[in-house]
PDB file of C-alpha atoms in Angstrom:
ATOM      1  CA  GLN A 864      97.846  53.174  61.039  1.00 71.00           C
ATOM      2  CA  LYS A 865      96.774  52.319  64.566  1.00 80.00           C
ATOM      3  CA  GLU A 866      98.938  53.628  67.360  1.00 89.00           C
ATOM      4  CA  VAL A 867      99.030  50.193  68.983  1.00 93.00           C
ATOM      5  CA  GLU A 868      98.975  46.962  67.011  1.00 94.00           C
ATOM      6  CA  GLN A 869      98.079  43.628  68.572  1.00 94.00           C
ATOM      7  CA  ASP A 870      97.208  40.352  66.892  1.00 92.00           C
ATOM      8  CA  PRO A 871      93.645  39.428  67.949  1.00 89.00           C
ATOM      9  CA  GLY A 872      94.337  35.694  67.675  1.00 90.00           C
ATOM     10  CA  PRO A 873      92.938  33.408  68.882  1.00 95.00           C
ATOM     11  CA  LEU A 874      96.127  31.849  70.185  1.00 96.00           C
ATOM     12  CA  SER A 875      95.650  28.263  71.306  1.00 97.00           C
ATOM     13  CA  VAL A 876      98.370  26.430  73.253  1.00 97.00           C
ATOM     14  CA  PRO A 877      98.496  23.290  75.397  1.00 97.00           C
ATOM     15  CA  GLU A 878      98.537  23.518  79.168  1.00 97.00           C
ATOM     16  CA  GLY A 879     102.024  24.025  80.557  1.00 97.00           C
ATOM     17  CA  ALA A 880     103.352  25.802  77.482  1.00 97.00           C
ATOM     18  CA  ILE A 881     105.077  29.166  77.547  1.00 97.00           C
ATOM     19  CA  VAL A 882     102.875  31.836  76.025  1.00 97.00           C
ATOM     20  CA  SER A 883     104.206  34.922  74.275  1.00 97.00           C
ATOM     21  CA  LEU A 884     101.880  37.857  73.643  1.00 98.00           C
ATOM     22  CA  ASN A 885     103.089  40.944  71.799  1.00 97.00           C
ATOM     23  CA  CYS A 886     102.222  44.491  70.852  1.00 97.00           C
ATOM     24  CA  THR A 887     103.939  47.052  68.691  1.00 97.00           C
ATOM     25  CA  TYR A 888     103.412  50.781  68.855  1.00 96.00           C
ATOM     26  CA  SER A 889     104.262  53.839  66.819  1.00 94.00           C
ATOM     27  CA  ASN A 890     104.227  56.712  69.316  1.00 90.00           C
ATOM     28  CA  SER A 891     107.548  57.155  71.079  1.00 90.00           C
ATOM     29  CA  ALA A 892     105.861  59.460  73.611  1.00 88.00           C
ATOM     30  CA  PHE A 893     104.065  56.587  75.335  1.00 90.00           C
ATOM     31  CA  GLN A 894     105.192  56.486  78.931  1.00 86.00           C
ATOM     32  CA  TYR A 895     103.783  53.446  80.699  1.00 89.00           C
ATOM     33  CA  PHE A 896     103.058  50.039  79.266  1.00 94.00           C
ATOM     34  CA  MET A 897     100.389  47.831  80.748  1.00 93.00           C
ATOM     35  CA  TRP A 898      98.989  44.374  80.270  1.00 96.00           C
ATOM     36  CA  TYR A 899      95.387  43.722  81.202  1.00 95.00           C
ATOM     37  CA  ARG A 900      93.517  40.428  81.350  1.00 96.00           C
ATOM     38  CA  GLN A 901      89.837  40.361  80.517  1.00 94.00           C
ATOM     39  CA  TYR A 902      87.604  37.377  81.069  1.00 93.00           C
ATOM     40  CA  SER A 903      84.444  37.113  79.013  1.00 88.00           C
ATOM     41  CA  ARG A 904      81.849  39.734  79.967  1.00 84.00           C
ATOM     42  CA  LYS A 905      84.042  41.182  82.700  1.00 89.00           C
ATOM     43  CA  GLY A 906      86.015  44.384  83.029  1.00 91.00           C
ATOM     44  CA  PRO A 907      89.774  44.323  82.410  1.00 93.00           C
ATOM     45  CA  GLU A 908      92.105  43.730  85.343  1.00 91.00           C
ATOM     46  CA  LEU A 909      95.645  45.010  85.446  1.00 90.00           C
ATOM     47  CA  LEU A 910      98.275  42.288  85.356  1.00 93.00           C
ATOM     48  CA  MET A 911     101.494  44.222  85.047  1.00 91.00           C
ATOM     49  CA  TYR A 912     102.870  47.581  84.118  1.00 88.00           C
ATOM     50  CA  THR A 913     106.328  48.733  83.159  1.00 90.00           C
ATOM     51  CA  TYR A 914     107.973  52.041  82.503  1.00 85.00           C
ATOM     52  CA  SER A 915     111.443  51.451  81.191  1.00 86.00           C
ATOM     53  CA  SER A 916     112.944  49.045  78.712  1.00 89.00           C
ATOM     54  CA  GLY A 917     113.784  45.661  80.153  1.00 91.00           C
ATOM     55  CA  ASN A 918     112.026  42.842  81.914  1.00 93.00           C
ATOM     56  CA  LYS A 919     109.712  42.793  84.904  1.00 94.00           C
ATOM     57  CA  GLU A 920     108.701  39.529  86.508  1.00 95.00           C
ATOM     58  CA  ASP A 921     105.707  38.696  88.693  1.00 94.00           C
ATOM     59  CA  GLY A 922     105.163  35.040  89.422  1.00 96.00           C
ATOM     60  CA  ARG A 923     104.478  33.237  86.155  1.00 97.00           C
ATOM     61  CA  PHE A 924     104.240  36.507  84.233  1.00 97.00           C
ATOM     62  CA  THR A 925     107.081  38.485  82.678  1.00 97.00           C
ATOM     63  CA  ALA A 926     106.566  41.815  80.936  1.00 96.00           C
ATOM     64  CA  GLN A 927     109.202  42.978  78.508  1.00 96.00           C
ATOM     65  CA  VAL A 928     109.593  46.388  76.904  1.00 95.00           C
ATOM     66  CA  ASP A 929     111.931  47.319  74.067  1.00 95.00           C
ATOM     67  CA  LYS A 930     111.532  51.038  73.494  1.00 93.00           C
ATOM     68  CA  SER A 931     114.083  51.137  70.689  1.00 93.00           C
ATOM     69  CA  SER A 932     111.967  48.699  68.678  1.00 94.00           C
ATOM     70  CA  LYS A 933     108.640  49.978  70.051  1.00 95.00           C
ATOM     71  CA  TYR A 934     107.748  46.439  71.022  1.00 95.00           C
ATOM     72  CA  ILE A 935     106.330  44.983  74.212  1.00 97.00           C
ATOM     73  CA  SER A 936     105.711  41.403  75.247  1.00 97.00           C
ATOM     74  CA  LEU A 937     104.000  39.426  77.974  1.00 97.00           C
ATOM     75  CA  PHE A 938     105.250  35.928  78.711  1.00 97.00           C
ATOM     76  CA  ILE A 939     103.238  33.418  80.694  1.00 98.00           C
ATOM     77  CA  ARG A 940     105.097  30.384  82.033  1.00 97.00           C
ATOM     78  CA  ASP A 941     103.461  27.097  82.965  1.00 97.00           C
ATOM     79  CA  SER A 942     100.204  28.225  81.390  1.00 97.00           C
ATOM     80  CA  GLN A 943      96.977  27.028  82.997  1.00 97.00           C
ATOM     81  CA  PRO A 944      93.442  26.680  81.601  1.00 97.00           C
ATOM     82  CA  SER A 945      92.460  29.486  83.984  1.00 96.00           C
ATOM     83  CA  ASP A 946      94.770  31.764  81.993  1.00 97.00           C
ATOM     84  CA  SER A 947      92.350  31.510  79.071  1.00 97.00           C
ATOM     85  CA  ALA A 948      91.162  35.068  78.533  1.00 96.00           C
ATOM     86  CA  THR A 949      91.704  38.063  76.301  1.00 95.00           C
ATOM     87  CA  TYR A 950      94.943  39.915  76.993  1.00 97.00           C
ATOM     88  CA  LEU A 951      95.051  43.590  76.140  1.00 95.00           C
ATOM     89  CA  CYS A 952      98.107  45.762  76.013  1.00 96.00           C
ATOM     90  CA  ALA A 953      97.668  49.433  76.805  1.00 94.00           C
ATOM     91  CA  MET A 954      99.938  52.452  76.904  1.00 92.00           C
ATOM     92  CA  THR A 955      99.544  55.816  78.524  1.00 88.00           C
ATOM     93  CA  ALA A 956      99.585  59.033  76.575  1.00 82.00           C
ATOM     94  CA  VAL A 957      98.895  62.590  77.606  1.00 78.00           C
ATOM     95  CA  ARG A 958      95.854  63.922  75.778  1.00 74.00           C
ATOM     96  CA  GLY A 959      94.837  67.404  76.791  1.00 73.00           C
ATOM     97  CA  SER A 960      94.980  67.566  80.564  1.00 68.00           C
ATOM     98  CA  ASN A 961      94.516  63.861  81.106  1.00 71.00           C
ATOM     99  CA  TYR A 962      96.423  60.657  80.792  1.00 74.00           C
ATOM    100  CA  GLN A 963      94.615  58.243  78.495  1.00 82.00           C
ATOM    101  CA  LEU A 964      95.077  54.579  77.860  1.00 87.00           C
ATOM    102  CA  ILE A 965      95.669  53.680  74.238  1.00 90.00           C
ATOM    103  CA  TRP A 966      94.597  50.083  73.740  1.00 92.00           C
ATOM    104  CA  GLY A 967      95.637  47.220  71.564  1.00 93.00           C
ATOM    105  CA  ALA A 968      92.906  45.086  70.026  1.00 91.00           C
ATOM    106  CA  GLY A 969      93.430  42.285  72.555  1.00 94.00           C
ATOM    107  CA  THR A 970      94.624  38.729  71.936  1.00 96.00           C
ATOM    108  CA  LYS A 971      92.300  35.901  72.797  1.00 95.00           C
ATOM    109  CA  LEU A 972      94.295  33.161  74.518  1.00 97.00           C
ATOM    110  CA  ILE A 973      93.033  29.605  74.848  1.00 97.00           C
ATOM    111  CA  ILE A 974      94.896  27.130  77.057  1.00 97.00           C
ATOM    112  CA  LYS A 975      93.896  23.592  76.242  1.00 96.00           C
ATOM    113  CA  PRO A 976      93.912  21.075  79.145  1.00 94.00           C
TER     114      PRO A 976
ATOM    115  CA  GLY B1147      93.346  46.853  95.718  1.00 66.00           C
ATOM    116  CA  ALA B1148      91.014  49.591  94.582  1.00 79.00           C
ATOM    117  CA  VAL B1149      87.501  48.459  93.697  1.00 89.00           C
ATOM    118  CA  VAL B1150      85.141  49.955  91.153  1.00 93.00           C
ATOM    119  CA  SER B1151      81.547  48.839  90.940  1.00 95.00           C
ATOM    120  CA  GLN B1152      78.992  49.283  88.202  1.00 97.00           C
ATOM    121  CA  HIS B1153      75.246  49.046  88.389  1.00 96.00           C
ATOM    122  CA  PRO B1154      73.344  47.475  86.807  1.00 96.00           C
ATOM    123  CA  SER B1155      75.421  44.609  85.444  1.00 95.00           C
ATOM    124  CA  ARG B1156      72.836  43.893  82.778  1.00 96.00           C
ATOM    125  CA  VAL B1157      69.928  45.891  81.445  1.00 97.00           C
ATOM    126  CA  ILE B1158      67.397  45.260  78.720  1.00 97.00           C
ATOM    127  CA  CYS B1159      65.257  48.155  77.589  1.00 96.00           C
ATOM    128  CA  LYS B1160      62.880  49.133  74.845  1.00 96.00           C
ATOM    129  CA  SER B1161      63.931  51.370  72.006  1.00 96.00           C
ATOM    130  CA  GLY B1162      63.371  55.031  72.828  1.00 96.00           C
ATOM    131  CA  THR B1163      63.825  54.750  76.574  1.00 96.00           C
ATOM    132  CA  SER B1164      66.737  56.112  78.597  1.00 97.00           C
ATOM    133  CA  VAL B1165      69.079  54.017  80.683  1.00 97.00           C
ATOM    134  CA  LYS B1166      71.347  55.164  83.505  1.00 97.00           C
ATOM    135  CA  ILE B1167      74.515  53.298  84.429  1.00 97.00           C
ATOM    136  CA  GLU B1168      76.321  54.050  87.684  1.00 97.00           C
ATOM    137  CA  CYS B1169      80.034  53.747  88.320  1.00 96.00           C
ATOM    138  CA  ARG B1170      81.333  53.930  91.880  1.00 95.00           C
ATOM    139  CA  SER B1171      84.798  53.860  93.361  1.00 92.00           C
ATOM    140  CA  LEU B1172      84.294  51.970  96.603  1.00 92.00           C
ATOM    141  CA  ASP B1173      87.460  52.520  98.598  1.00 86.00           C
ATOM    142  CA  PHE B1174      89.168  55.470  97.007  1.00 86.00           C
ATOM    143  CA  GLN B1175      88.426  58.890  95.627  1.00 87.00           C
ATOM    144  CA  ALA B1176      88.447  59.198  91.871  1.00 87.00           C
ATOM    145  CA  THR B1177      89.037  62.647  90.444  1.00 83.00           C
ATOM    146  CA  THR B1178      88.836  61.206  86.962  1.00 88.00           C
ATOM    147  CA  MET B1179      86.578  58.502  85.590  1.00 92.00           C
ATOM    148  CA  PHE B1180      86.523  57.104  82.097  1.00 93.00           C
ATOM    149  CA  TRP B1181      83.692  55.553  80.138  1.00 96.00           C
ATOM    150  CA  TYR B1182      84.409  52.922  77.532  1.00 96.00           C
ATOM    151  CA  ARG B1183      82.340  50.962  75.087  1.00 96.00           C
ATOM    152  CA  GLN B1184      83.316  47.523  73.913  1.00 92.00           C
ATOM    153  CA  PHE B1185      81.864  45.616  70.985  1.00 87.00           C
ATOM    154  CA  PRO B1186      82.074  41.809  70.835  1.00 82.00           C
ATOM    155  CA  LYS B1187      85.616  40.602  70.243  1.00 77.00           C
ATOM    156  CA  LYS B1188      86.860  44.175  70.016  1.00 81.00           C
ATOM    157  CA  SER B1189      89.016  46.311  72.206  1.00 85.00           C
ATOM    158  CA  LEU B1190      87.819  49.097  74.472  1.00 90.00           C
ATOM    159  CA  MET B1191      86.797  52.346  72.833  1.00 92.00           C
ATOM    160  CA  LEU B1192      87.085  55.418  75.018  1.00 92.00           C
ATOM    161  CA  MET B1193      83.875  57.422  74.929  1.00 95.00           C
ATOM    162  CA  ALA B1194      84.588  60.205  77.376  1.00 94.00           C
ATOM    163  CA  THR B1195      86.733  61.374  80.251  1.00 91.00           C
ATOM    164  CA  SER B1196      84.946  62.721  83.270  1.00 89.00           C
ATOM    165  CA  ASN B1197      86.534  64.956  85.875  1.00 85.00           C
ATOM    166  CA  GLU B1198      84.706  65.532  89.140  1.00 82.00           C
ATOM    167  CA  GLY B1199      82.839  68.808  89.172  1.00 80.00           C
ATOM    168  CA  SER B1200      83.374  69.674  85.521  1.00 83.00           C
ATOM    169  CA  LYS B1201      81.928  68.758  82.150  1.00 86.00           C
ATOM    170  CA  ALA B1202      83.008  65.527  80.556  1.00 91.00           C
ATOM    171  CA  THR B1203      85.362  65.538  77.591  1.00 91.00           C
ATOM    172  CA  TYR B1204      83.956  63.414  74.782  1.00 94.00           C
ATOM    173  CA  GLU B1205      85.964  61.610  72.152  1.00 92.00           C
ATOM    174  CA  GLN B1206      85.470  62.440  68.529  1.00 91.00           C
ATOM    175  CA  GLY B1207      82.349  60.827  67.128  1.00 93.00           C
ATOM    176  CA  VAL B1208      80.641  60.339  70.493  1.00 95.00           C
ATOM    177  CA  GLU B1209      77.360  62.252  70.787  1.00 94.00           C
ATOM    178  CA  LYS B1210      77.384  64.183  74.039  1.00 93.00           C
ATOM    179  CA  ASP B1211      73.619  64.709  73.924  1.00 94.00           C
ATOM    180  CA  LYS B1212      73.034  61.009  73.592  1.00 96.00           C
ATOM    181  CA  PHE B1213      75.525  59.826  76.179  1.00 97.00           C
ATOM    182  CA  LEU B1214      75.103  62.102  79.175  1.00 96.00           C
ATOM    183  CA  ILE B1215      77.842  61.871  81.763  1.00 95.00           C
ATOM    184  CA  ASN B1216      77.655  63.271  85.253  1.00 91.00           C
ATOM    185  CA  HIS B1217      80.509  63.109  87.762  1.00 89.00           C
ATOM    186  CA  ALA B1218      78.893  64.720  90.763  1.00 82.00           C
ATOM    187  CA  SER B1219      81.181  63.368  93.461  1.00 89.00           C
ATOM    188  CA  LEU B1220      84.614  61.833  93.909  1.00 88.00           C
ATOM    189  CA  THR B1221      83.096  58.364  94.100  1.00 92.00           C
ATOM    190  CA  LEU B1222      80.256  58.400  91.581  1.00 93.00           C
ATOM    191  CA  SER B1223      79.900  58.944  87.857  1.00 94.00           C
ATOM    192  CA  THR B1224      76.817  58.146  85.802  1.00 95.00           C
ATOM    193  CA  LEU B1225      76.331  57.488  82.118  1.00 97.00           C
ATOM    194  CA  THR B1226      72.832  57.975  80.753  1.00 97.00           C
ATOM    195  CA  VAL B1227      72.060  56.604  77.326  1.00 97.00           C
ATOM    196  CA  THR B1228      69.186  58.749  76.132  1.00 97.00           C
ATOM    197  CA  SER B1229      66.572  57.548  73.656  1.00 96.00           C
ATOM    198  CA  ALA B1230      68.367  54.253  73.303  1.00 96.00           C
ATOM    199  CA  HIS B1231      68.271  52.387  70.012  1.00 96.00           C
ATOM    200  CA  PRO B1232      69.343  48.836  69.123  1.00 96.00           C
ATOM    201  CA  GLU B1233      72.670  50.120  67.782  1.00 95.00           C
ATOM    202  CA  ASP B1234      73.472  51.356  71.301  1.00 96.00           C
ATOM    203  CA  SER B1235      73.498  47.761  72.525  1.00 96.00           C
ATOM    204  CA  SER B1236      76.993  47.130  73.801  1.00 95.00           C
ATOM    205  CA  PHE B1237      79.173  46.437  76.818  1.00 95.00           C
ATOM    206  CA  TYR B1238      79.848  49.652  78.726  1.00 97.00           C
ATOM    207  CA  ILE B1239      82.797  49.757  81.101  1.00 97.00           C
ATOM    208  CA  CYS B1240      83.885  52.520  83.434  1.00 96.00           C
ATOM    209  CA  SER B1241      87.241  53.028  85.037  1.00 94.00           C
ATOM    210  CA  ALA B1242      88.460  55.313  87.759  1.00 91.00           C
ATOM    211  CA  ARG B1243      91.823  56.784  88.534  1.00 85.00           C
ATOM    212  CA  ASP B1244      92.976  57.075  92.103  1.00 75.00           C
ATOM    213  CA  TRP B1245      94.504  60.501  92.422  1.00 66.00           C
ATOM    214  CA  THR B1246      96.725  59.318  95.243  1.00 66.00           C
ATOM    215  CA  SER B1247      98.173  56.445  93.217  1.00 61.00           C
ATOM    216  CA  GLY B1248     101.586  56.285  91.678  1.00 57.00           C
ATOM    217  CA  SER B1249     102.769  58.293  88.753  1.00 51.00           C
ATOM    218  CA  TYR B1250     101.712  55.785  86.138  1.00 55.00           C
ATOM    219  CA  ASN B1251      98.109  56.789  86.552  1.00 62.00           C
ATOM    220  CA  GLU B1252      96.624  53.334  86.883  1.00 75.00           C
ATOM    221  CA  GLN B1253      92.974  52.988  86.005  1.00 83.00           C
ATOM    222  CA  PHE B1254      90.785  50.570  87.944  1.00 89.00           C
ATOM    223  CA  PHE B1255      87.995  49.055  85.937  1.00 93.00           C
ATOM    224  CA  GLY B1256      84.435  48.221  86.809  1.00 95.00           C
ATOM    225  CA  PRO B1257      82.902  44.864  85.853  1.00 94.00           C
ATOM    226  CA  GLY B1258      80.958  46.367  82.970  1.00 96.00           C
ATOM    227  CA  THR B1259      77.275  46.770  82.087  1.00 97.00           C
ATOM    228  CA  ARG B1260      75.703  44.814  79.260  1.00 96.00           C
ATOM    229  CA  LEU B1261      73.047  46.950  77.581  1.00 96.00           C
ATOM    230  CA  THR B1262      70.565  45.357  75.211  1.00 96.00           C
ATOM    231  CA  VAL B1263      68.086  47.609  73.441  1.00 96.00           C
ATOM    232  CA  LEU B1264      65.163  45.809  71.870  1.00 95.00           C
TER     233      LEU B1264
END
């Protein structure tokens, strides 16, 4: 079983729709929860990170963490074609003397004009 | 925000040659850099963790003699793919951690290097 599960999609929605992206995880020791956006042939860029259960909002993006269910979500409101990308969830874990990012598979999101 | 650069962005080489990829943190000092490999439509696979001034720590299954990592300074790490073969063709991405950043240990990613071995 993978430590982080994420549906690879693709997820296709019309412009203006609310998008919900999700990840589940199995390791209760994960400390920080991140969402990265990756455009084709580019490196990932950090969108949001959270530490505790609850919601965190930044513009059109809302990150949600439910530690009791080991479930995290990213919501995108008023989705735009420029939001089309692959969204990866990642969580930090201590491995040896370093913090490592444990990645989900990434969900490919397509926003149709 | 912190910027990480990679050079080259794309490289095509013949089988059997060696290729060096550079990763630089441009406006911060990175005590730790990470090297990832990404296959098409797949997530990032951590290859190794590199701490400045010490030997890199390789993930299980990654050949340390094939993927040589050097982290000689707080702003530069290099990955050398030795005796490259077509199966080494991939997208290689580095990231760097700013040791002065917050406790969540954010990693800043480079734009990636597309390696094609003919």
